[in-house]
Structure formats: C-alpha cells, structure tokens
Amino acid sequence: MLVLTRKLGESIVIGDSIRVTVVEIHGKQVRLGIEAPKEVAVHRGEVYERIVEENRQAADSADRSRLGDFSQAMAAKLRRNGA
C-alpha cells in the first residue's frame, strides 16, 4: 500500500484519468473529491465489500439453481431410460 500525505486542496492522480483531492478536513474526518470517468465505479470501501458479498451470494444461488435443474433433468432421463 502506498501511503501519501496531502494537505487541504492537494490531490493525487491515479493513472491518466482519476484524481483524488482533499476538499475538507474536520477533526478526524477527511472529505475527498474523486474525479473519474463514468465507466469507472467509485464506492466507499464498506459499500464495495457489501456489493461483492451480495454478488457472491447471488452467484452461489444461481449455481445451486442450475445444479438442481441439471439433477432433475438427469433423473428424468434415467426414468425414461428405465434405470
């Protein structure tokens, strides 16, 4: 992890298209402004982690659903074939 010190109004640049600027400081809270292209998703860390977890759960659910469909299709095929 790269750790930088910035003062109010100063910024850092990530790649060619993302700029993070310190816009306000109140006690232990720092407000950041982020300029990024529309196609770049920008989320607070805790929101991003929740999105990742919800996507994982949805994928697991879809996998179980497809497995159930496959299992039912195989059982039907076995019944048709007299097994």
Coordinates of N, CA and C in Angstrom, one line a residue:
M1 N 0.8 -1.2 0.0 CA 0.0 0.0 0.0 C 0.9 1.2 0.0
L2 N 0.6 2.1 -0.9 CA 1.3 3.4 -0.9 C 0.5 4.4 0.0
V3 N 1.3 5.0 0.9 CA 0.7 6.0 1.8 C 1.3 7.3 1.5
L4 N 0.4 8.3 1.3 CA 0.8 9.7 0.9 C 0.2 10.7 1.9
T5 N 0.9 11.7 2.1 CA 0.4 12.8 3.0 C 0.0 14.0 2.0
R6 N -1.3 14.5 2.2 CA -1.8 15.5 1.4 C -2.4 16.6 2.3
K7 N -2.3 17.8 1.9 CA -2.9 18.9 2.6 C -4.2 19.3 1.9
L8 N -5.0 20.1 2.6 CA -6.3 20.6 2.0 C -6.0 21.2 0.6
G9 N -6.8 20.8 -0.3 CA -6.7 21.3 -1.7 C -5.7 20.5 -2.6
E10 N -4.9 19.7 -1.9 CA -3.9 18.9 -2.7 C -4.6 17.6 -3.2
S11 N -4.0 17.0 -4.2 CA -4.6 15.8 -4.8 C -3.5 14.8 -5.2
I12 N -4.0 13.6 -5.5 CA -3.2 12.6 -6.1 C -3.8 12.2 -7.4
V13 N -3.1 11.7 -8.3 CA -3.6 11.2 -9.6 C -3.3 9.7 -9.8
I14 N -4.3 9.0 -10.2 CA -4.2 7.5 -10.4 C -4.3 7.3 -11.9
G15 N -3.3 6.7 -12.5 CA -3.4 6.5 -13.9 C -3.5 7.9 -14.6
D16 N -4.1 7.9 -15.8 CA -4.3 9.1 -16.6 C -5.6 9.8 -16.3
S17 N -6.6 9.1 -15.6 CA -7.9 9.6 -15.6 C -8.6 9.8 -14.3
I18 N -7.9 9.5 -13.2 CA -8.5 9.6 -11.8 C -7.7 10.5 -11.0
R19 N -8.5 11.5 -10.4 CA -7.8 12.4 -9.5 C -8.6 12.4 -8.2
V20 N -7.9 12.3 -7.0 CA -8.5 12.3 -5.7 C -7.9 13.6 -5.0
T21 N -8.9 14.4 -4.6 CA -8.5 15.7 -4.0 C -9.0 15.8 -2.5
V22 N -8.2 16.3 -1.6 CA -8.7 16.6 -0.3 C -9.4 17.9 -0.3
V23 N -10.8 17.8 -0.1 CA -11.6 19.0 -0.2 C -12.0 19.6 1.2
E24 N -11.9 18.8 2.2 CA -12.3 19.3 3.5 C -11.7 18.4 4.6
I25 N -11.3 19.1 5.8 CA -10.8 18.3 6.9 C -11.5 18.9 8.2
H26 N -12.2 18.0 8.9 CA -12.8 18.3 10.2 C -12.4 17.3 11.2
G27 N -11.5 17.7 12.1 CA -11.1 16.7 13.1 C -10.4 15.5 12.5
K28 N -11.0 14.3 12.8 CA -10.5 13.0 12.2 C -11.2 12.7 10.9
Q29 N -12.1 13.5 10.4 CA -12.8 13.2 9.2 C -12.2 14.0 8.0
V30 N -11.9 13.3 6.9 CA -11.4 13.9 5.7 C -12.4 13.7 4.6
R31 N -12.7 14.8 3.9 CA -13.7 14.7 2.8 C -12.8 14.7 1.5
L32 N -13.1 13.7 0.7 CA -12.3 13.6 -0.6 C -13.2 13.8 -1.8
G33 N -12.7 14.5 -2.8 CA -13.4 14.6 -4.1 C -12.7 13.7 -5.1
I34 N -13.5 13.0 -5.8 CA -12.9 12.0 -6.8 C -13.4 12.3 -8.2
E35 N -12.5 12.6 -9.1 CA -12.8 12.8 -10.5 C -12.4 11.5 -11.2
A36 N -13.4 10.9 -11.9 CA -13.1 9.7 -12.6 C -14.0 9.6 -13.8
P37 N -13.7 8.8 -14.8 CA -14.6 8.6 -15.9 C -15.8 7.9 -15.5
K38 N -16.9 8.1 -16.2 CA -18.2 7.5 -15.8 C -18.1 6.0 -15.8
E39 N -17.3 5.4 -16.6 CA -17.2 3.9 -16.7 C -16.4 3.3 -15.5
V40 N -15.8 4.2 -14.7 CA -15.1 3.7 -13.5 C -16.0 3.8 -12.3
A41 N -16.3 2.6 -11.7 CA -17.1 2.6 -10.5 C -16.3 3.1 -9.3
V42 N -16.9 4.0 -8.5 CA -16.3 4.5 -7.3 C -17.2 4.3 -6.2
H43 N -16.8 3.5 -5.1 CA -17.6 3.2 -4.0 C -16.8 3.4 -2.7
R44 N -17.4 3.7 -1.6 CA -16.8 3.6 -0.3 C -16.4 2.1 -0.1
G45 N -15.4 1.9 0.7 CA -14.9 0.5 0.9 C -16.0 -0.4 1.5
E46 N -16.8 0.1 2.5 CA -17.8 -0.8 3.1 C -18.9 -1.1 2.1
V47 N -19.2 -0.2 1.2 CA -20.3 -0.4 0.2 C -19.8 -1.4 -0.8
Y48 N -18.5 -1.2 -1.3 CA -18.0 -2.2 -2.2 C -17.9 -3.6 -1.7
E49 N -17.5 -3.7 -0.4 CA -17.5 -5.1 0.2 C -18.9 -5.7 0.2
R50 N -19.9 -4.9 0.5 CA -21.3 -5.4 0.5 C -21.7 -5.8 -0.9
I51 N -21.4 -5.0 -1.9 CA -21.7 -5.4 -3.3 C -21.1 -6.7 -3.7
V52 N -19.8 -6.9 -3.3 CA -19.1 -8.1 -3.6 C -19.7 -9.3 -2.9
E53 N -20.1 -9.1 -1.7 CA -20.7 -10.2 -0.9 C -22.1 -10.6 -1.5
E54 N -22.9 -9.6 -1.9 CA -24.2 -9.8 -2.5 C -24.1 -10.5 -3.8
N55 N -23.1 -10.1 -4.6 CA -22.8 -10.8 -5.9 C -22.4 -12.2 -5.7
R56 N -21.6 -12.5 -4.7 CA -21.2 -13.8 -4.4 C -22.4 -14.7 -4.0
Q57 N -23.2 -14.2 -3.2 CA -24.4 -14.9 -2.8 C -25.3 -15.2 -3.9
A58 N -25.5 -14.2 -4.8 CA -26.4 -14.4 -6.0 C -25.8 -15.4 -6.9
A59 N -24.5 -15.4 -7.1 CA -23.8 -16.4 -7.9 C -24.0 -17.8 -7.3
D60 N -23.8 -17.9 -6.0 CA -24.0 -19.2 -5.3 C -25.4 -19.7 -5.5
S61 N -26.4 -18.9 -5.4 CA -27.8 -19.2 -5.5 C -28.0 -19.7 -6.9
A62 N -27.5 -19.0 -7.9 CA -27.7 -19.4 -9.3 C -27.0 -20.7 -9.6
D63 N -25.9 -20.9 -9.0 CA -25.2 -22.2 -9.2 C -26.0 -23.4 -8.6
R64 N -26.6 -23.2 -7.4 CA -27.4 -24.2 -6.8 C -28.7 -24.4 -7.7
S65 N -29.2 -23.4 -8.2 CA -30.4 -23.5 -9.1 C -30.1 -24.3 -10.3
R66 N -29.0 -24.0 -11.0 CA -28.6 -24.7 -12.2 C -28.3 -26.2 -11.8
L67 N -27.7 -26.4 -10.7 CA -27.4 -27.8 -10.3 C -28.7 -28.6 -10.0
G68 N -29.7 -27.9 -9.4 CA -31.0 -28.5 -9.2 C -31.7 -28.8 -10.6
D69 N -31.6 -27.9 -11.5 CA -32.2 -28.2 -12.9 C -31.5 -29.3 -13.5
F70 N -30.1 -29.4 -13.4 CA -29.4 -30.5 -14.0 C -29.8 -31.8 -13.4
S71 N -29.9 -31.8 -12.0 CA -30.2 -33.0 -11.3 C -31.6 -33.5 -11.7
Q72 N -32.5 -32.6 -11.9 CA -33.9 -33.0 -12.3 C -33.9 -33.6 -13.7
A73 N -33.1 -32.9 -14.6 CA -33.1 -33.4 -16.0 C -32.4 -34.8 -16.0
M74 N -31.4 -35.0 -15.3 CA -30.7 -36.3 -15.3 C -31.7 -37.4 -14.7
A75 N -32.4 -37.1 -13.6 CA -33.4 -38.0 -13.1 C -34.4 -38.4 -14.1
A76 N -35.0 -37.4 -14.8 CA -36.0 -37.6 -15.8 C -35.4 -38.5 -16.9
K77 N -34.2 -38.3 -17.3 CA -33.6 -39.1 -18.4 C -33.4 -40.5 -17.9
L78 N -33.0 -40.7 -16.7 CA -32.8 -42.0 -16.1 C -34.2 -42.8 -16.1
R79 N -35.2 -42.0 -15.7 CA -36.6 -42.7 -15.6 C -37.0 -43.1 -17.0
R80 N -36.8 -42.2 -18.0 CA -37.1 -42.6 -19.4 C -36.4 -43.8 -19.9
N81 N -35.1 -43.9 -19.5 CA -34.3 -45.0 -20.0 C -34.5 -46.2 -19.1
G82 N -35.3 -46.2 -18.2 CA -35.6 -47.4 -17.4 C -34.6 -47.7 -16.3
A83 N -33.8 -46.8 -15.9 CA -32.7 -47.0 -14.9 C -33.3 -46.9 -13.5

